[in-house]
Tab-separated table of C-alpha atoms (C1' of nucleotides) in Angstrom:
chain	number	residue	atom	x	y	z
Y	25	UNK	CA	152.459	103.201	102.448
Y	26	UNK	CA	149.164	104.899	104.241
Y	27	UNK	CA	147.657	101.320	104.579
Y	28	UNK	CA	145.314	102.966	106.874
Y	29	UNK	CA	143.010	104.538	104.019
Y	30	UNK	CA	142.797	108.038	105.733
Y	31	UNK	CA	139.012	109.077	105.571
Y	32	UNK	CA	139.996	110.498	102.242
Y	33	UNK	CA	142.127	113.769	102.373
Y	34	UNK	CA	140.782	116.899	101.268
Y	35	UNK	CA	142.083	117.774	97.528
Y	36	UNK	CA	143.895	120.755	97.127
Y	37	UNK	CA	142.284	123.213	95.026
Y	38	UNK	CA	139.626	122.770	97.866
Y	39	UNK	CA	142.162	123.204	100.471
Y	40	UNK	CA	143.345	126.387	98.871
Y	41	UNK	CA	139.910	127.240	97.865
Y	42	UNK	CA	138.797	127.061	102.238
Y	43	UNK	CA	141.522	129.419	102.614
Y	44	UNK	CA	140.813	131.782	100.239
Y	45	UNK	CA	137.118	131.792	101.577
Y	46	UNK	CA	137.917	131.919	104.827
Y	47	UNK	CA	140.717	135.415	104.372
Y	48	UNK	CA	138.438	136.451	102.079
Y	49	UNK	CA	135.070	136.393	104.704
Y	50	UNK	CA	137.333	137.580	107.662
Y	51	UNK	CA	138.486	140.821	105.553
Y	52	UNK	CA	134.573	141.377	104.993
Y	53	UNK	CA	133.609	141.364	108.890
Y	54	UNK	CA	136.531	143.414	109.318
Y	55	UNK	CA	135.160	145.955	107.152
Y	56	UNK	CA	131.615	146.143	106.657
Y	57	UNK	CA	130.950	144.312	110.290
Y	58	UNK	CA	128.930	140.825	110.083
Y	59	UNK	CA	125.622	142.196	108.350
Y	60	UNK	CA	128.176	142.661	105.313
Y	61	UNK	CA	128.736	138.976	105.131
Y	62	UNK	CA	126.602	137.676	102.625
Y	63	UNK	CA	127.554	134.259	100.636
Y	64	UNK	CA	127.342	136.073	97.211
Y	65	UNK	CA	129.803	138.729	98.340
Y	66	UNK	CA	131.604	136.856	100.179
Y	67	UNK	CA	132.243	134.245	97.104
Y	68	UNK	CA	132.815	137.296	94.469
Y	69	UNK	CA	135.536	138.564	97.014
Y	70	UNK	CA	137.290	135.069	97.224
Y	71	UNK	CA	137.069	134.228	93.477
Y	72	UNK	CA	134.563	130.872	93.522
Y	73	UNK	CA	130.856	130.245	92.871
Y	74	UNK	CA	128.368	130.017	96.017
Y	75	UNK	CA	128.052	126.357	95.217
Y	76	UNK	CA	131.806	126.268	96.586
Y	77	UNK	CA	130.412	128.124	99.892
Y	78	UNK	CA	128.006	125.904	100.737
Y	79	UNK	CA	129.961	122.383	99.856
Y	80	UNK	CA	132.741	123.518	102.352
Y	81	UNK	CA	130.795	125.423	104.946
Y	82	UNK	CA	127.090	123.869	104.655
Y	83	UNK	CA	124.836	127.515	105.056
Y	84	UNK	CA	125.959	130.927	106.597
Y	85	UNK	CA	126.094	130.043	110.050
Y	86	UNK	CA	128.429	127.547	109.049
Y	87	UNK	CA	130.598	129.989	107.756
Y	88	UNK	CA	130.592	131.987	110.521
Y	89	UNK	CA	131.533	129.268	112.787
Y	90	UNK	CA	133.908	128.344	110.767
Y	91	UNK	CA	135.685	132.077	111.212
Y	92	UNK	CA	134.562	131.640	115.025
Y	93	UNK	CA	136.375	128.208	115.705
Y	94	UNK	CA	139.938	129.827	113.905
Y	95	UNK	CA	140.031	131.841	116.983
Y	96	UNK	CA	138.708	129.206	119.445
Y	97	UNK	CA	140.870	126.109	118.878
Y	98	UNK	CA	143.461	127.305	121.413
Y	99	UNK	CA	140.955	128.149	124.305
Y	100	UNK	CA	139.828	124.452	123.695
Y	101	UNK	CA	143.475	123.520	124.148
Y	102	UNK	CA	143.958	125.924	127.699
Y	103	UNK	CA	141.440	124.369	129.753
Y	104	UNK	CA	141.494	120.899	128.950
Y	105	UNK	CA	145.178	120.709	129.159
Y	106	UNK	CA	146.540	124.279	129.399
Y	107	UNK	CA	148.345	125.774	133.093
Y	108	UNK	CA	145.681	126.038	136.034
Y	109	UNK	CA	143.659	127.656	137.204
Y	110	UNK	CA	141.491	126.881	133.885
Y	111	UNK	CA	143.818	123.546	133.425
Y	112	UNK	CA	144.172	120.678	135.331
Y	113	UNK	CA	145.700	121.377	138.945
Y	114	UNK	CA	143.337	123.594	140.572
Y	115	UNK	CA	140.559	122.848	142.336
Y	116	UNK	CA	137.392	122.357	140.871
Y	117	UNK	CA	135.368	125.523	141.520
Y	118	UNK	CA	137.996	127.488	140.705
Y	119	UNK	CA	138.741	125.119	137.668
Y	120	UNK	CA	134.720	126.215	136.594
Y	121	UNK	CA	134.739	129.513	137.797
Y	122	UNK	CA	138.177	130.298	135.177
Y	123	UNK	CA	136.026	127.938	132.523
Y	124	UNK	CA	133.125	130.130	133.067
Y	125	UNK	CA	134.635	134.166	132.930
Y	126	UNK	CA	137.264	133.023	129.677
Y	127	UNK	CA	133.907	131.436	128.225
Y	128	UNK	CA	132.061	134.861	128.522
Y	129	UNK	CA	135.204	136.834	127.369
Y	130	UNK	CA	135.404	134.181	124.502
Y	131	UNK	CA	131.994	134.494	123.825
Y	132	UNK	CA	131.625	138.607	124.380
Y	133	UNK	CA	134.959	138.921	121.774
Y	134	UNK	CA	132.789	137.305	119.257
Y	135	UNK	CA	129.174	138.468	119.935
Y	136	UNK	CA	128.454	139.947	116.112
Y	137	UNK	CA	129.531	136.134	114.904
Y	138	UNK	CA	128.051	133.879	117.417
Y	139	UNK	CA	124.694	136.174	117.539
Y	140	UNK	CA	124.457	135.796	113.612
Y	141	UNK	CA	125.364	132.414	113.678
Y	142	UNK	CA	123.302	131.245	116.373
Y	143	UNK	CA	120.170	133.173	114.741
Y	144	UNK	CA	120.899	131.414	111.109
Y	145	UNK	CA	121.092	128.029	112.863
Y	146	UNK	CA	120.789	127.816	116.614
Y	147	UNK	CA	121.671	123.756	116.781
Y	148	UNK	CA	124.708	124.521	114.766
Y	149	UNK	CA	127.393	125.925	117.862
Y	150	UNK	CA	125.501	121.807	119.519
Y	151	UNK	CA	127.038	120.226	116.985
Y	152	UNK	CA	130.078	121.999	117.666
Y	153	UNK	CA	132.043	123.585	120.320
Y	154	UNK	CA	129.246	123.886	122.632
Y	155	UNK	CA	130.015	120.383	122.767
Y	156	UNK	CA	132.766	120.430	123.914
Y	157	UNK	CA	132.321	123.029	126.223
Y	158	UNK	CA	129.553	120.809	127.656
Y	159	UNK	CA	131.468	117.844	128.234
Y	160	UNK	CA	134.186	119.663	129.768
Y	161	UNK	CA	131.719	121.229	132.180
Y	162	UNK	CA	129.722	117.771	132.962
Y	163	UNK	CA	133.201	115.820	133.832
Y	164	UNK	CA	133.744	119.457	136.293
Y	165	UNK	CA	130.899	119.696	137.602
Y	166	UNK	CA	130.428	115.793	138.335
Y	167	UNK	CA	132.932	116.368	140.387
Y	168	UNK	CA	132.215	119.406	142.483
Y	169	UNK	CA	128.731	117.804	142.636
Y	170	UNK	CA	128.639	113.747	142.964
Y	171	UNK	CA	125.405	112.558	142.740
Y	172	UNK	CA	124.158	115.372	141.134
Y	173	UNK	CA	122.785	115.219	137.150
Y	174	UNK	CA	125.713	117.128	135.931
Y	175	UNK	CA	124.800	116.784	132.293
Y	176	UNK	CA	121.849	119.094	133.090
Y	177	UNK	CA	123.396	121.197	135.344
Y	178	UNK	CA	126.040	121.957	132.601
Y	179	UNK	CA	123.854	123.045	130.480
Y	180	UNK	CA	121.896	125.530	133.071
Y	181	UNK	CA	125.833	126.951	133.658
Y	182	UNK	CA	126.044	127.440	129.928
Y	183	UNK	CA	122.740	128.572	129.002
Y	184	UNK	CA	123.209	131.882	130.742
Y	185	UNK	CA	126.190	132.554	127.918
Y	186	UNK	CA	124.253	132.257	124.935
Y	187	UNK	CA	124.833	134.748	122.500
Y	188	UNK	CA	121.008	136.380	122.130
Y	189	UNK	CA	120.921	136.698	125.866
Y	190	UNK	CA	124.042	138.366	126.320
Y	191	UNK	CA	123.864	140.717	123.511
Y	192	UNK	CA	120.838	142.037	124.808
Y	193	UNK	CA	121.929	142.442	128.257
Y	194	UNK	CA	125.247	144.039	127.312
Y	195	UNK	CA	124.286	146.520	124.749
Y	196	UNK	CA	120.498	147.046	125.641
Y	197	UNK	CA	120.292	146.887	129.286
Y	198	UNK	CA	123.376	148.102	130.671
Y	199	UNK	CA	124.834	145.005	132.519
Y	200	UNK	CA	128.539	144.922	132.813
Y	201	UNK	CA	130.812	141.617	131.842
Y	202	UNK	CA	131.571	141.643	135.826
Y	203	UNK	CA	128.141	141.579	136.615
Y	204	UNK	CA	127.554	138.698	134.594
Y	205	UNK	CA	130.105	136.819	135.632
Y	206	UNK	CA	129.317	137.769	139.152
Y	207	UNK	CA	125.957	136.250	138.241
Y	208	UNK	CA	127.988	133.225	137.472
Y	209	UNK	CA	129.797	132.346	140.423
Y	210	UNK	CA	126.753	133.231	142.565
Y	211	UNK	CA	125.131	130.510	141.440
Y	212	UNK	CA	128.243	128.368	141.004
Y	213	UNK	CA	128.669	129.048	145.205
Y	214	UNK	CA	125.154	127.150	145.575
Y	215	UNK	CA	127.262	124.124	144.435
Y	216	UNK	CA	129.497	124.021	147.820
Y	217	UNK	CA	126.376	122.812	150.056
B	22	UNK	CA	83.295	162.053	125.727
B	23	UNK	CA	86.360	160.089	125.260
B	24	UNK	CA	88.804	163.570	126.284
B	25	UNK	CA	91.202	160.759	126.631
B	26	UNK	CA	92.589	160.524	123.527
B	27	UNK	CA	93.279	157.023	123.376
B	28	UNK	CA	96.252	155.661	121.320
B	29	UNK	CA	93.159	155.440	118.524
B	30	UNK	CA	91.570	152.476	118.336
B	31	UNK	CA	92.003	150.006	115.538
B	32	UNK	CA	90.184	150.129	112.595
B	33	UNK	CA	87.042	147.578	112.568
B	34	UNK	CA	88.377	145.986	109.176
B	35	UNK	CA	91.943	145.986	110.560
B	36	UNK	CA	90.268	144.104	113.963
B	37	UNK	CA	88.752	141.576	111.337
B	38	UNK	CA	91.963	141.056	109.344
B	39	UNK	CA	94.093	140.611	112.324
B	40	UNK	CA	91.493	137.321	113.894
B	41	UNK	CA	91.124	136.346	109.936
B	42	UNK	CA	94.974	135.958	110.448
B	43	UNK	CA	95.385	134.286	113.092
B	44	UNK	CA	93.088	132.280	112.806
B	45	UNK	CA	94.093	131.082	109.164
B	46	UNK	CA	97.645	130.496	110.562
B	47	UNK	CA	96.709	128.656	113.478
B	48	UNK	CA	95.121	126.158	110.947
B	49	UNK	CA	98.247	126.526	108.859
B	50	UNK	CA	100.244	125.108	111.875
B	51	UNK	CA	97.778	122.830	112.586
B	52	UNK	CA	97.700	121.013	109.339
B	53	UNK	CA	101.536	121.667	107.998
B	54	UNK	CA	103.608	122.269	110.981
B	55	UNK	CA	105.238	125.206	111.832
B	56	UNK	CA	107.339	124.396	108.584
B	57	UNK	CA	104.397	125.870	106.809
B	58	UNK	CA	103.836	128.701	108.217
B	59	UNK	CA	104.835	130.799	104.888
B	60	UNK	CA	104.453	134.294	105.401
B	61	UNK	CA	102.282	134.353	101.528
B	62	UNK	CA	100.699	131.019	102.233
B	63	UNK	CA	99.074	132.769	105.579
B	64	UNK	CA	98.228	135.314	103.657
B	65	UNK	CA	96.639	133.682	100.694
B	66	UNK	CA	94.558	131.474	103.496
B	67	UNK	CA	93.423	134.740	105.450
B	68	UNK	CA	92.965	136.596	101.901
B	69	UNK	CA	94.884	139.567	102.779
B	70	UNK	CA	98.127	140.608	100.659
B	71	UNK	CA	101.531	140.334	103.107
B	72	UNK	CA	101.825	143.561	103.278
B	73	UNK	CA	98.791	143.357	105.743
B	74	UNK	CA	100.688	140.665	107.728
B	75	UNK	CA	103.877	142.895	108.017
B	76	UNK	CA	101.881	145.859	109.228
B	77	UNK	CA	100.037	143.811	111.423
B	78	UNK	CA	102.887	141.484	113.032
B	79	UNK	CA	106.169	143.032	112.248
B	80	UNK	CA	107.504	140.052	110.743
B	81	UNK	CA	107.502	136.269	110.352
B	82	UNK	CA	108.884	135.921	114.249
B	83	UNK	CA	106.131	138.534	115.332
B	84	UNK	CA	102.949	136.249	114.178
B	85	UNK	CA	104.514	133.089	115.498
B	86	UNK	CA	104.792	135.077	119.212
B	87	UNK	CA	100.974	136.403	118.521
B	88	UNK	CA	100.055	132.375	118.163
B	89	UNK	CA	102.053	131.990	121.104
B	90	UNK	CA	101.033	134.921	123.248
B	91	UNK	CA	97.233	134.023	122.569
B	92	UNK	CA	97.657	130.694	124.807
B	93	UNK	CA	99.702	132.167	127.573
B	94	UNK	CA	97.565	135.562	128.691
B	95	UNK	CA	96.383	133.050	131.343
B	96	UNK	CA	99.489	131.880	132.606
B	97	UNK	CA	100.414	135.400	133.137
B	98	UNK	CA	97.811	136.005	135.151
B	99	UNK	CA	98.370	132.637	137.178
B	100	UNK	CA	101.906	133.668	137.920
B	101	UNK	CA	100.753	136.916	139.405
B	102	UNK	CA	97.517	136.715	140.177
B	103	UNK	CA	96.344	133.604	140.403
B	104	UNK	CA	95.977	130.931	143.593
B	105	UNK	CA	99.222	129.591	144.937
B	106	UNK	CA	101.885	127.951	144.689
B	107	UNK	CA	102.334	129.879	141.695
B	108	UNK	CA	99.991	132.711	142.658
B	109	UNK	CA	100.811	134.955	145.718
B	110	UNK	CA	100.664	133.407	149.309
B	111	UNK	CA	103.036	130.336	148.909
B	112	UNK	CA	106.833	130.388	150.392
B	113	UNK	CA	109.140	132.468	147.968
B	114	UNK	CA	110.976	128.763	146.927
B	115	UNK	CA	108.100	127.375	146.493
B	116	UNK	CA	106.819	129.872	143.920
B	117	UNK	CA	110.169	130.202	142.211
B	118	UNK	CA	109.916	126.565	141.446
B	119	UNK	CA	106.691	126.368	141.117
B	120	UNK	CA	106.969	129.120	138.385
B	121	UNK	CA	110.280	127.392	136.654
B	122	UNK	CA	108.100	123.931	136.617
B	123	UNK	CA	105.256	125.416	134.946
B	124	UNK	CA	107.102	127.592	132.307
B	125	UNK	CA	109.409	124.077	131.452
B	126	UNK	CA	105.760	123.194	130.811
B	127	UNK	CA	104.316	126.415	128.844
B	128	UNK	CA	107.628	126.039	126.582
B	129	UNK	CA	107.958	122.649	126.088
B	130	UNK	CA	103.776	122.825	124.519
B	131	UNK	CA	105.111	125.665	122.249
B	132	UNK	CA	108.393	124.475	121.425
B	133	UNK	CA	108.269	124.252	117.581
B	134	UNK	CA	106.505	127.791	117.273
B	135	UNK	CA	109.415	129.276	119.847
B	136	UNK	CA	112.159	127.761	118.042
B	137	UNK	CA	111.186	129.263	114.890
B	138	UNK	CA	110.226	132.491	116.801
B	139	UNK	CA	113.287	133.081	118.288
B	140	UNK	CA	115.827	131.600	115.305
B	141	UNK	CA	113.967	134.237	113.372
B	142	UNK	CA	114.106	137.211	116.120
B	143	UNK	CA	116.316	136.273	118.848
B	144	UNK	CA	115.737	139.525	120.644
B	145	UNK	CA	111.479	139.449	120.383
B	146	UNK	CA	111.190	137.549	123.143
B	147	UNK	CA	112.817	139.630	125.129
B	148	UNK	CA	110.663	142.514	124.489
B	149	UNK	CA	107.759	140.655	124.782
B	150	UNK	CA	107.196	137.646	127.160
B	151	UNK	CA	110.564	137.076	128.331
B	152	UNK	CA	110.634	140.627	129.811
B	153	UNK	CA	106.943	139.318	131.865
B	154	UNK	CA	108.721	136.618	133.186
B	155	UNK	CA	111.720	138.172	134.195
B	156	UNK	CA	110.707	140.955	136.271
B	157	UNK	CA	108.635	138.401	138.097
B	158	UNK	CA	111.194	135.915	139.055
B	159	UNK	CA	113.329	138.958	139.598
B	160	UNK	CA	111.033	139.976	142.154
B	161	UNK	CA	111.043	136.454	143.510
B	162	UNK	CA	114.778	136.076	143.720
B	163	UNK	CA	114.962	139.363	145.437
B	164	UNK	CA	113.524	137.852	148.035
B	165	UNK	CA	114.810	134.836	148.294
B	166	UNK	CA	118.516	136.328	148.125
B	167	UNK	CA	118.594	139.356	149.710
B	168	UNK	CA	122.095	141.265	148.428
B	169	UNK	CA	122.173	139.385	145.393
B	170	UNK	CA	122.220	140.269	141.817
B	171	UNK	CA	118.441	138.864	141.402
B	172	UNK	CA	118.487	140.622	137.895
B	173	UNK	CA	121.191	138.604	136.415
B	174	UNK	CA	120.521	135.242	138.327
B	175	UNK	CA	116.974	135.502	137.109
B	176	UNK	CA	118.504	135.262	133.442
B	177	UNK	CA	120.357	132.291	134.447
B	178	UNK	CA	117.409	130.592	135.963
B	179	UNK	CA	114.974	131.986	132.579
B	180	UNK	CA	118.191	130.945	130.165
B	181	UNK	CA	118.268	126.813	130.866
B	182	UNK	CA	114.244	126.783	129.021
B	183	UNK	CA	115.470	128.647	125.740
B	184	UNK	CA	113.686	127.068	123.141
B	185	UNK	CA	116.840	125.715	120.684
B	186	UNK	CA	118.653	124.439	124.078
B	187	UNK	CA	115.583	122.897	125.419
B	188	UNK	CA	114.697	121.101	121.611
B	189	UNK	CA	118.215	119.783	121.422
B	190	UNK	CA	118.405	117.778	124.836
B	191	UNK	CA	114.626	116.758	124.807
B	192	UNK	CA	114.582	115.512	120.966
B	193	UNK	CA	117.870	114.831	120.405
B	194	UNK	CA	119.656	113.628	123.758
B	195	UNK	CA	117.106	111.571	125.287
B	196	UNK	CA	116.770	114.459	128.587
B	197	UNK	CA	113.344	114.192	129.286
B	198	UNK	CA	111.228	117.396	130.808
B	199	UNK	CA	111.792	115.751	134.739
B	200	UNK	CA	115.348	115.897	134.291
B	201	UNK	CA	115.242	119.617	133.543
B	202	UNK	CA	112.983	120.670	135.987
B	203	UNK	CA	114.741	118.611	138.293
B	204	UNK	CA	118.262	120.102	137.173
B	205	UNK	CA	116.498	123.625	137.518
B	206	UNK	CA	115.627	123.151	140.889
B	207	UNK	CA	118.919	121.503	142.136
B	208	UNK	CA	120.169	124.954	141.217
B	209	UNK	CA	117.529	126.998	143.338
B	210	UNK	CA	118.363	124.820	146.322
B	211	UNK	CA	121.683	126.157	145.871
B	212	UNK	CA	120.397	129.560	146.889
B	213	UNK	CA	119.011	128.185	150.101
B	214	UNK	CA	122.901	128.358	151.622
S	19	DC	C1'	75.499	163.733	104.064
S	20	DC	C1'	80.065	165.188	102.231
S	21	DC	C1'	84.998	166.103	102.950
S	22	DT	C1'	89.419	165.256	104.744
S	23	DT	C1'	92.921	162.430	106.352
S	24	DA	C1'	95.635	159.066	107.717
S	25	DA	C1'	95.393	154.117	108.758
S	26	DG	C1'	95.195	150.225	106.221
S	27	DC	C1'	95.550	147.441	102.062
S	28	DG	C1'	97.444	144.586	98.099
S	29	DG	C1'	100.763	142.714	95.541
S	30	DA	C1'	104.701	143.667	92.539
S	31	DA	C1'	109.517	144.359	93.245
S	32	DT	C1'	113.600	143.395	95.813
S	33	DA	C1'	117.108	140.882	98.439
S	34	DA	C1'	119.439	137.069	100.249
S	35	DG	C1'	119.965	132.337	101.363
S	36	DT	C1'	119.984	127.745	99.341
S	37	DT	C1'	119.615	124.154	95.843
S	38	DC	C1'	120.705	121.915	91.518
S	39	DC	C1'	123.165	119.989	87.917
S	40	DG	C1'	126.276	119.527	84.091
S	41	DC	C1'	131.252	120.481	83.599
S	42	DT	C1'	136.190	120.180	85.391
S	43	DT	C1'	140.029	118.157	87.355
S	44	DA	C1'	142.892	116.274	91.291
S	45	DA	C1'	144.092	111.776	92.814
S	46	DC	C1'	145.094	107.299	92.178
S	47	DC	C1'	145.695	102.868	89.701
S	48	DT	C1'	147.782	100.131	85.995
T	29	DA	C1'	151.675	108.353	80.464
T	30	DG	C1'	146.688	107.214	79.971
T	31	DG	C1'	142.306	106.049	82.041
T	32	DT	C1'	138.844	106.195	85.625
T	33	DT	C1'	136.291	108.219	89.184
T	34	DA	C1'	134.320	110.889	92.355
T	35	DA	C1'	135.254	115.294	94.729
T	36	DG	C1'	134.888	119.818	93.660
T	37	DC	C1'	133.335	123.793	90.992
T	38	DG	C1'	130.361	127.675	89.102
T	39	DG	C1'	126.553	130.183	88.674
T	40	DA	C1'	121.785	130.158	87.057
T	41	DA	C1'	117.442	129.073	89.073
T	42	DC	C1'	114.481	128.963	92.949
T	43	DT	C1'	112.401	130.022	97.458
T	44	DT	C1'	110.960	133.080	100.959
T	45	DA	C1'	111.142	136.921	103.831
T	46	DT	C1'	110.703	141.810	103.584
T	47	DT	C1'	110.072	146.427	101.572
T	48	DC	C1'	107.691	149.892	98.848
T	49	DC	C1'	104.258	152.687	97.147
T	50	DG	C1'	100.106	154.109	94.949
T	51	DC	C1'	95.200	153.030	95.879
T	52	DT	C1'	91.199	152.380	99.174
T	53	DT	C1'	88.323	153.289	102.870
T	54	DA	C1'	87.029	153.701	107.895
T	55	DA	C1'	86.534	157.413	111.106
T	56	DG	C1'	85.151	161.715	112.506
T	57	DG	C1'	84.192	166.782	111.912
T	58	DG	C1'	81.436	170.400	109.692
DNA sequence: CCCTTAAGCGGAATAAGTTCCGCTTAACCT
DNA sequence: AGGTTAAGCGGAACTTATTCCGCTTAAGGG
C-alpha cells in the first residue's frame, strides 16, 4: 500500500545513528556540563564521523535543541490540550499567567542548553518552539485583548524569558524565579483595562 | 602634580592603535558588512597583529560594541540630560515612551552590528549599555508604579528590542518598526491602571 | 641622558565549529 | 535475487576566534 508517498522515511542506520547521538550528547551534559559538548567529542562518544552530526542536527545549537525539545514535547502537549488552568477551560489570564510561570520553569530547567544554543544561533529556538509558544500566546492574548496587535504583544510577553536575560538576572543579579514571574503578571494585569 | 594617581593613562601608541582600529573596522563594515568583520582581516587593515585587538577589545563581541558605543555617547546624554520628552521635565509616560521609541530607533540603525555582538557575547551588553539603559527606565518606572517591581518590569520593557528578536519580526515577518513601538507602548498604558 | 619596568605588541600556535567529497549501503523496483 | 539510486557516512581539510609568550618600547625616576 502507502499510496500516499510519505515525505520519504528516515532510513534506519540514521534512525539508530540519531539515537545513539542523541544518548550519547545527553551523557556528556550530564557529566562535563554543556561547555563539554563539543561535536568532535560528542561524535567519538557516539561512534560516527562529525559529518553525521551536522546532516542530522545542522550546527551545535541544533544539537542542543534537539536534546532541549526531548524534554519539551509534553509541555507543548499540556497547554494546548492538557487539564486547565494551562489547558483549555480556564479563563484566559489565568490560561497566560500558567503559560507564562511553566514557560520560565521550562526555560530556567534548561538555562545551560537554551543559553548555549541561543548564543550559537539565536534564530534557531524562531524556527522552533518559540513558535509555537508564540502562536499559542497570540490566539491567548487576542483574546484577553480584542483589538489589540497580539502578535506583537506576544512577543513583548516572551521576550522577557529569553535565555541571556534570565541567566544573567538569576545567577548574576540575585533575582528570584518569583520575582520574575511576579514581573510577569504585573504586566500581564495591565491587560484587564 | 597629578597626587591622584590616576588608573594610568594609556600609552600614546596604544591611543593611536586603538582609533587606527576602529577606524579600519568601521571601513571593514562599511564595505563588507558586518560578515567581514574578521578579527585578522581588522587587523591586517589597521596593521596591528590580533593580539593588539584582543588586548584592546576583549574579543570579537567587544569591538563590534566599541563601533556601537561610539554612535550612542549622545543618546546617553539625551536620555539623561538632554531637552525633553526624553530629557528631564516631560511627564514620567511620556519619557518612558519617549525613551522606548527612540531606543526601537538606536537598535534598529545598529541591528546587524548588535546581532553579531550579542550572538557572540550575550552577556556584554549587559555590562555595558544595557546596564545604562536599565537603571534609567528603572528610575522611570519607579515612578510611574510606585510599589512595583520597576527592576524586573524594566527588563521586560528593555527585552521586546533584543537585537535577534527584533531582526526576526522586522526582516523576516513583515512587523515593521511602528508596530513595535506601538506594541511597546500598548504595554506601558497598561501601567496607567 | 640612562635605567627600570610594566604596558603593549606581533604573530605563531591552538581549539573548535563547519564544510566537502568520495565511499557505503538501505530501500525499493523489476 | 540483482540492479539502481540517493540518503547517509566518515573524517580530513578548512576557517576563524582566541590564547600564549618572548620581544619592544613608552613612561617616569634618578
Amino acid at each position: 500500500m502507502n499510496l500516499v508517498t510519505n515525505p520519504r522515511r528516515e532510513r534506519v542506520d540514521a534512525a539508530r545513528n540519531r539515537v545513539k547521538i542523541l544518548a550519547a550528547a545527553a551523557d556528556i551534559v550530564a557529566a562535563h556540563g554543556v561547555e563539554g559538548l563539543s561535536m568532535a567529542e560528542v561524535a567519538a562518544a557516539a561512534g560516527v564521523g562529525v559529518g553525521t552530526l551536522y546532516r542530522r542536527f545542522g550546527d551545535r545549537s541544533g544539537l542542543a535543541y534537539a536534546l532541549i525539545d526531548e524534554r519539551e514535547r509534553e509541555f507543548q502537549e499540556a497547554f494546548i490540550e492538557g487539564p486547565p488552568p494551562l489547558g483549555p477551560g480556564a479563563g484566559v489570564f489565568a490560561r497566560i499567567s500558567a503559560f507564562l510561570h511553566a514557560l520560565t520553569d521550562r526555560t530556567v530547567e534548561q538555562l545551560d542548553l537554551l543559553l548555549m544554543a541561543e548564543t550559537a544561533a539565536p534564530f534557531a529556538r524562531f524556527g522552533g518552539a518559540y513558535d509555537g509558544y508564540h502562536a499559542h500566546l497570540s490566539m491567548l492574548v487576542t483574546q484577553a485583548r480584542p483589538g489589540a496587535d497580539a502578535y506583537v504583544l506576544a512577543d513583548a510577553l516572551l521576550a522577557p524569558l529569553a535565555a541571556p536575560l534570565l541567566a544573567h538576572r538569576l545567577r548574576g543579579c540575585g533575582v528570584t524565579v518569583e520575582r520574575v514571574k511576579a514581573g510577569l503578571d504585573d504586566l500581564l494585569a495591565g491587560f484587564a483595562t
